[in-house]
mmCIF file of C-alpha atoms and ligand atoms in Angstrom:
data_model
loop_
_atom_site.group_PDB
_atom_site.id
_atom_site.type_symbol
_atom_site.label_atom_id
_atom_site.label_comp_id
_atom_site.label_asym_id
_atom_site.label_seq_id
_atom_site.Cartn_x
_atom_site.Cartn_y
_atom_site.Cartn_z
ATOM 1 C CA MET A 1 -76.701 91.399 -7.297
ATOM 2 C CA PHE A 2 -73.434 91.098 -5.279
ATOM 3 C CA TYR A 3 -71.448 87.894 -5.003
ATOM 4 C CA ALA A 4 -68.943 87.229 -2.254
ATOM 5 C CA SER A 5 -66.335 86.068 -4.770
ATOM 6 C CA ALA A 6 -66.705 89.094 -7.066
ATOM 7 C CA MET A 7 -64.119 91.861 -7.069
ATOM 8 C CA LEU A 8 -65.468 94.703 -4.996
ATOM 9 C CA LYS A 9 -65.168 97.923 -6.959
ATOM 10 C CA ALA A 10 -66.210 101.484 -6.190
ATOM 11 C CA VAL A 11 -66.388 104.757 -8.059
ATOM 12 C CA PHE A 12 -65.233 108.119 -6.671
ATOM 13 C CA PRO A 13 -66.568 110.886 -8.928
ATOM 14 C CA GLY A 14 -65.771 114.579 -8.630
ATOM 15 C CA SER A 15 -64.609 117.750 -10.318
ATOM 16 C CA PHE A 16 -61.157 117.617 -8.732
ATOM 17 C CA ASP A 17 -60.574 121.201 -9.861
ATOM 18 C CA PRO A 18 -57.901 120.845 -8.603
ATOM 19 C CA PRO A 19 -57.264 117.635 -6.631
ATOM 20 C CA THR A 20 -56.742 118.449 -2.930
ATOM 21 C CA LEU A 21 -55.331 116.581 0.057
ATOM 22 C CA GLY A 22 -58.977 116.022 1.102
ATOM 23 C CA HIS A 23 -59.704 114.150 -2.137
ATOM 24 C CA LEU A 24 -56.484 112.152 -1.867
ATOM 25 C CA ASN A 25 -57.299 111.212 1.718
ATOM 26 C CA ILE A 26 -60.670 109.778 0.651
ATOM 27 C CA ILE A 27 -59.018 107.941 -2.265
ATOM 28 C CA GLU A 28 -56.398 106.412 0.018
ATOM 29 C CA ARG A 29 -58.983 105.298 2.569
ATOM 30 C CA ALA A 30 -61.506 104.024 0.004
ATOM 31 C CA GLY A 31 -58.689 102.328 -1.908
ATOM 32 C CA SER A 32 -57.883 100.249 1.144
ATOM 33 C CA LEU A 33 -61.501 99.059 1.429
ATOM 34 C CA PHE A 34 -62.067 97.943 -2.172
ATOM 35 C CA ASP A 35 -60.299 95.736 -4.692
ATOM 36 C CA GLU A 36 -60.444 98.540 -7.223
ATOM 37 C CA LEU A 37 -61.300 102.241 -7.001
ATOM 38 C CA LEU A 38 -62.247 104.106 -10.170
ATOM 39 C CA VAL A 39 -61.679 107.855 -9.809
ATOM 40 C CA VAL A 40 -63.913 109.627 -12.333
ATOM 41 C CA VAL A 41 -63.006 113.185 -13.314
ATOM 42 C CA ALA A 42 -66.231 114.913 -14.306
ATOM 43 C CA GLU A 43 -66.560 117.201 -17.302
ATOM 44 C CA ASN A 44 -69.861 119.038 -16.965
ATOM 45 C CA PRO A 45 -70.473 121.522 -19.809
ATOM 46 C CA GLN A 46 -72.600 123.599 -17.420
ATOM 47 C CA LYS A 47 -69.685 124.129 -15.036
ATOM 48 C CA LYS A 48 -66.747 126.485 -15.352
ATOM 49 C CA TYR A 49 -63.424 124.934 -14.399
ATOM 50 C CA LEU A 50 -60.010 126.450 -13.738
ATOM 51 C CA PHE A 51 -58.245 123.325 -15.035
ATOM 52 C CA SER A 52 -59.341 121.627 -18.259
ATOM 53 C CA VAL A 53 -60.518 118.047 -17.984
ATOM 54 C CA GLU A 54 -57.248 116.882 -19.566
ATOM 55 C CA GLU A 55 -55.269 118.849 -16.976
ATOM 56 C CA ARG A 56 -57.338 117.431 -14.100
ATOM 57 C CA LEU A 57 -56.947 113.918 -15.496
ATOM 58 C CA GLY A 58 -53.189 114.435 -15.882
ATOM 59 C CA LEU A 59 -52.810 115.705 -12.311
ATOM 60 C CA MET A 60 -54.828 112.816 -10.872
ATOM 61 C CA GLN A 61 -52.950 110.223 -12.935
ATOM 62 C CA GLU A 62 -49.616 111.592 -11.793
ATOM 63 C CA LEU A 63 -50.703 111.800 -8.138
ATOM 64 C CA LEU A 64 -52.079 108.245 -8.152
ATOM 65 C CA ARG A 65 -49.358 106.685 -10.320
ATOM 66 C CA HIS A 66 -48.149 104.394 -7.532
ATOM 67 C CA GLN A 67 -51.579 103.288 -6.335
ATOM 68 C CA LYS A 68 -52.085 99.983 -8.120
ATOM 69 C CA LYS A 69 -55.743 99.553 -7.160
ATOM 70 C CA VAL A 70 -56.758 103.011 -8.413
ATOM 71 C CA ALA A 71 -57.588 103.930 -12.028
ATOM 72 C CA VAL A 72 -58.566 107.375 -13.345
ATOM 73 C CA PHE A 73 -61.192 108.128 -15.999
ATOM 74 C CA ILE A 74 -62.871 111.142 -17.602
ATOM 75 C CA TRP A 75 -66.662 111.257 -17.917
ATOM 76 C CA ASN A 76 -68.929 113.937 -19.365
ATOM 77 C CA SER A 77 -72.379 112.570 -18.573
ATOM 78 C CA LEU A 78 -74.382 111.125 -15.691
ATOM 79 C CA ILE A 79 -72.257 108.966 -13.402
ATOM 80 C CA VAL A 80 -74.866 106.175 -13.527
ATOM 81 C CA GLU A 81 -74.247 105.954 -17.285
ATOM 82 C CA PHE A 82 -70.555 105.408 -16.589
ATOM 83 C CA MET A 83 -71.373 102.700 -14.079
ATOM 84 C CA LYS A 84 -74.093 100.665 -15.819
ATOM 85 C CA PRO A 85 -72.104 99.161 -18.706
ATOM 86 C CA ARG A 86 -69.213 98.423 -16.352
ATOM 87 C CA ASP A 87 -71.473 96.658 -13.837
ATOM 88 C CA LEU A 88 -70.460 99.032 -11.035
ATOM 89 C CA HIS A 89 -72.804 99.716 -8.106
ATOM 90 C CA ILE A 90 -70.977 101.676 -5.423
ATOM 91 C CA ILE A 91 -70.363 105.419 -5.363
ATOM 92 C CA ILE A 92 -68.088 106.894 -2.695
ATOM 93 C CA ARG A 93 -68.594 110.486 -1.598
ATOM 94 C CA GLY A 94 -66.700 112.481 0.999
ATOM 95 C CA VAL A 95 -68.687 114.450 3.567
ATOM 96 C CA ARG A 96 -67.190 117.448 5.348
ATOM 97 C CA GLY A 97 -70.210 118.465 7.406
ATOM 98 C CA THR A 98 -73.968 118.876 7.459
ATOM 99 C CA ASP A 99 -74.019 121.137 4.388
ATOM 100 C CA ASP A 100 -72.189 118.516 2.344
ATOM 101 C CA PHE A 101 -74.426 115.845 3.781
ATOM 102 C CA SER A 102 -77.740 117.417 2.760
ATOM 103 C CA TYR A 103 -76.427 117.954 -0.777
ATOM 104 C CA GLU A 104 -74.911 114.479 -0.988
ATOM 105 C CA PHE A 105 -78.029 112.888 0.480
ATOM 106 C CA GLU A 106 -80.210 114.386 -2.257
ATOM 107 C CA LEU A 107 -77.696 113.455 -4.926
ATOM 108 C CA SER A 108 -77.659 109.861 -3.710
ATOM 109 C CA LEU A 109 -81.467 109.694 -3.935
ATOM 110 C CA PHE A 110 -81.304 111.208 -7.412
ATOM 111 C CA ASN A 111 -78.819 108.548 -8.548
ATOM 112 C CA LYS A 112 -80.881 105.788 -6.936
ATOM 113 C CA ALA A 113 -83.955 107.018 -8.792
ATOM 114 C CA LEU A 114 -81.987 106.755 -12.029
ATOM 115 C CA ASP A 115 -80.708 103.283 -11.187
ATOM 116 C CA ALA A 116 -82.003 101.352 -8.169
ATOM 117 C CA HIS A 117 -78.822 99.228 -8.038
ATOM 118 C CA ILE A 118 -76.628 102.176 -7.150
ATOM 119 C CA GLU A 119 -75.516 102.494 -3.528
ATOM 120 C CA THR A 120 -73.814 105.661 -2.300
ATOM 121 C CA LEU A 121 -71.432 105.272 0.626
ATOM 122 C CA PHE A 122 -70.380 108.346 2.566
ATOM 123 C CA MET A 123 -66.963 108.721 4.125
ATOM 124 C CA THR A 124 -66.444 111.404 6.733
ATOM 125 C CA ALA A 125 -63.665 113.823 5.942
ATOM 126 C CA ASP A 126 -60.487 113.548 7.943
ATOM 127 C CA PRO A 127 -60.646 116.320 10.609
ATOM 128 C CA ARG A 128 -57.509 117.868 9.069
ATOM 129 C CA TYR A 129 -59.487 118.514 5.891
ATOM 130 C CA PHE A 130 -62.944 119.447 7.246
ATOM 131 C CA VAL A 131 -62.792 122.970 5.883
ATOM 132 C CA LEU A 132 -60.800 122.169 2.759
ATOM 133 C CA ARG A 133 -62.617 122.717 -0.529
ATOM 134 C CA ALA A 134 -61.264 123.173 -4.050
ATOM 135 C CA SER A 135 -62.993 126.542 -4.454
ATOM 136 C CA ALA A 136 -61.170 127.935 -1.383
ATOM 137 C CA VAL A 137 -57.850 126.588 -2.688
ATOM 138 C CA LYS A 138 -58.387 128.413 -6.003
ATOM 139 C CA GLU A 139 -59.291 131.645 -4.264
ATOM 140 C CA LEU A 140 -56.221 131.462 -2.048
ATOM 141 C CA ALA A 141 -53.980 130.657 -5.037
ATOM 142 C CA PHE A 142 -55.462 133.585 -6.979
ATOM 143 C CA PHE A 143 -54.245 135.910 -4.211
ATOM 144 C CA HIS A 144 -50.890 134.068 -4.101
ATOM 145 C CA GLY A 145 -51.543 132.652 -0.621
ATOM 146 C CA ASP A 146 -49.791 129.542 0.703
ATOM 147 C CA VAL A 147 -51.689 126.441 -0.441
ATOM 148 C CA SER A 148 -49.024 123.938 0.626
ATOM 149 C CA GLY A 149 -51.137 122.530 3.490
ATOM 150 C CA MET A 150 -54.095 121.965 1.170
ATOM 151 C CA VAL A 151 -52.763 120.398 -2.011
ATOM 152 C CA PRO A 152 -49.798 118.205 -2.986
ATOM 153 C CA PRO A 153 -46.707 120.014 -4.400
ATOM 154 C CA LEU A 154 -47.617 119.018 -7.996
ATOM 155 C CA VAL A 155 -50.944 120.858 -7.701
ATOM 156 C CA ALA A 156 -49.355 123.845 -5.942
ATOM 157 C CA GLU A 157 -47.005 124.163 -8.947
ATOM 158 C CA ALA A 158 -49.891 123.886 -11.415
ATOM 159 C CA LEU A 159 -51.776 126.622 -9.521
ATOM 160 C CA LYS A 160 -48.703 128.886 -9.663
ATOM 161 C CA LYS A 161 -48.704 128.526 -13.445
ATOM 162 C CA LYS A 162 -52.386 129.487 -13.612
ATOM 163 C CA TYR A 163 -51.817 132.517 -11.416
ATOM 164 C CA PRO A 164 -48.252 133.661 -12.041
ATOM 165 C CA GLY A 165 -47.083 136.272 -9.540
HETATM 166 P P1 ADP B 201 -65.168 120.211 -4.082
HETATM 167 O O1 ADP B 201 -65.200 121.165 -5.244
HETATM 168 O O2 ADP B 201 -66.326 120.367 -3.122
HETATM 169 O O3 ADP B 201 -63.845 120.148 -3.381
HETATM 170 P P2 ADP B 201 -65.439 117.794 -5.825
HETATM 171 O O4 ADP B 201 -66.613 117.806 -6.696
HETATM 172 O O5 ADP B 201 -64.129 117.831 -6.514
HETATM 173 O O6 ADP B 201 -65.505 118.847 -4.692
HETATM 174 O O7 ADP B 201 -65.509 116.585 -4.802
HETATM 175 C C1 ADP B 201 -65.553 115.245 -5.094
HETATM 176 C C2 ADP B 201 -65.845 114.497 -3.806
HETATM 177 O O8 ADP B 201 -64.814 114.754 -2.865
HETATM 178 C C3 ADP B 201 -67.150 114.904 -3.109
HETATM 179 O O9 ADP B 201 -67.739 113.756 -2.552
HETATM 180 C C4 ADP B 201 -66.681 115.826 -2.025
HETATM 181 O O10 ADP B 201 -67.577 115.844 -0.930
HETATM 182 C C5 ADP B 201 -65.369 115.167 -1.647
HETATM 183 N N1 ADP B 201 -64.465 116.091 -0.998
HETATM 184 C C6 ADP B 201 -64.062 117.301 -1.433
HETATM 185 N N2 ADP B 201 -63.216 117.869 -0.549
HETATM 186 C C7 ADP B 201 -63.100 116.992 0.494
HETATM 187 C C8 ADP B 201 -62.386 117.008 1.744
HETATM 188 N N3 ADP B 201 -61.659 118.047 2.103
HETATM 189 N N4 ADP B 201 -62.494 115.926 2.537
HETATM 190 C C9 ADP B 201 -63.274 114.883 2.176
HETATM 191 N N5 ADP B 201 -63.976 114.801 1.034
HETATM 192 C C10 ADP B 201 -63.893 115.845 0.196
#
């Protein structure tokens, strides 16, 4: 149940491996719509990451240090299990196109089946970041390409350390 006087909070979950300008754009825009935005860095044992969960948390914390309404967490289970005990109901997801949408649509139904109180809100990607995905950033960095238009300088530096020239 939502009450008009309650603080409106939302959760933005993702791998953020690594955080990109696309993620930060969604965080900035969602942050302006809610009283508090909880960015949840996922640790899924079935997935292979370039950056450890501690590294991804550290990068996000540093990037969002000045955003007072945004807090960063780590979570290694279903997002609904993160939300339930904290009485959170809103998930934000970014959508870059129809491929993202069909995946995100199914995921939202999956989460709703797990907990009927969960609402997923989709935010369309900023046109500048339509084709920006973390996997492409990693591939480009692996081949020592210029990632400066895709990630903040802190992340570009971290990628250089992973793939020293
Ligand atoms: P990816 O590996 O696809 O970049 P994540 O799992 O880290 O994705 O993404 C977390 C959320 O951020 C998802 O809702 C995803 O759709 C969204 N997202 C990822 N990249 C962008 C982008 N360039 N613009 C808008 N939203 C994005």
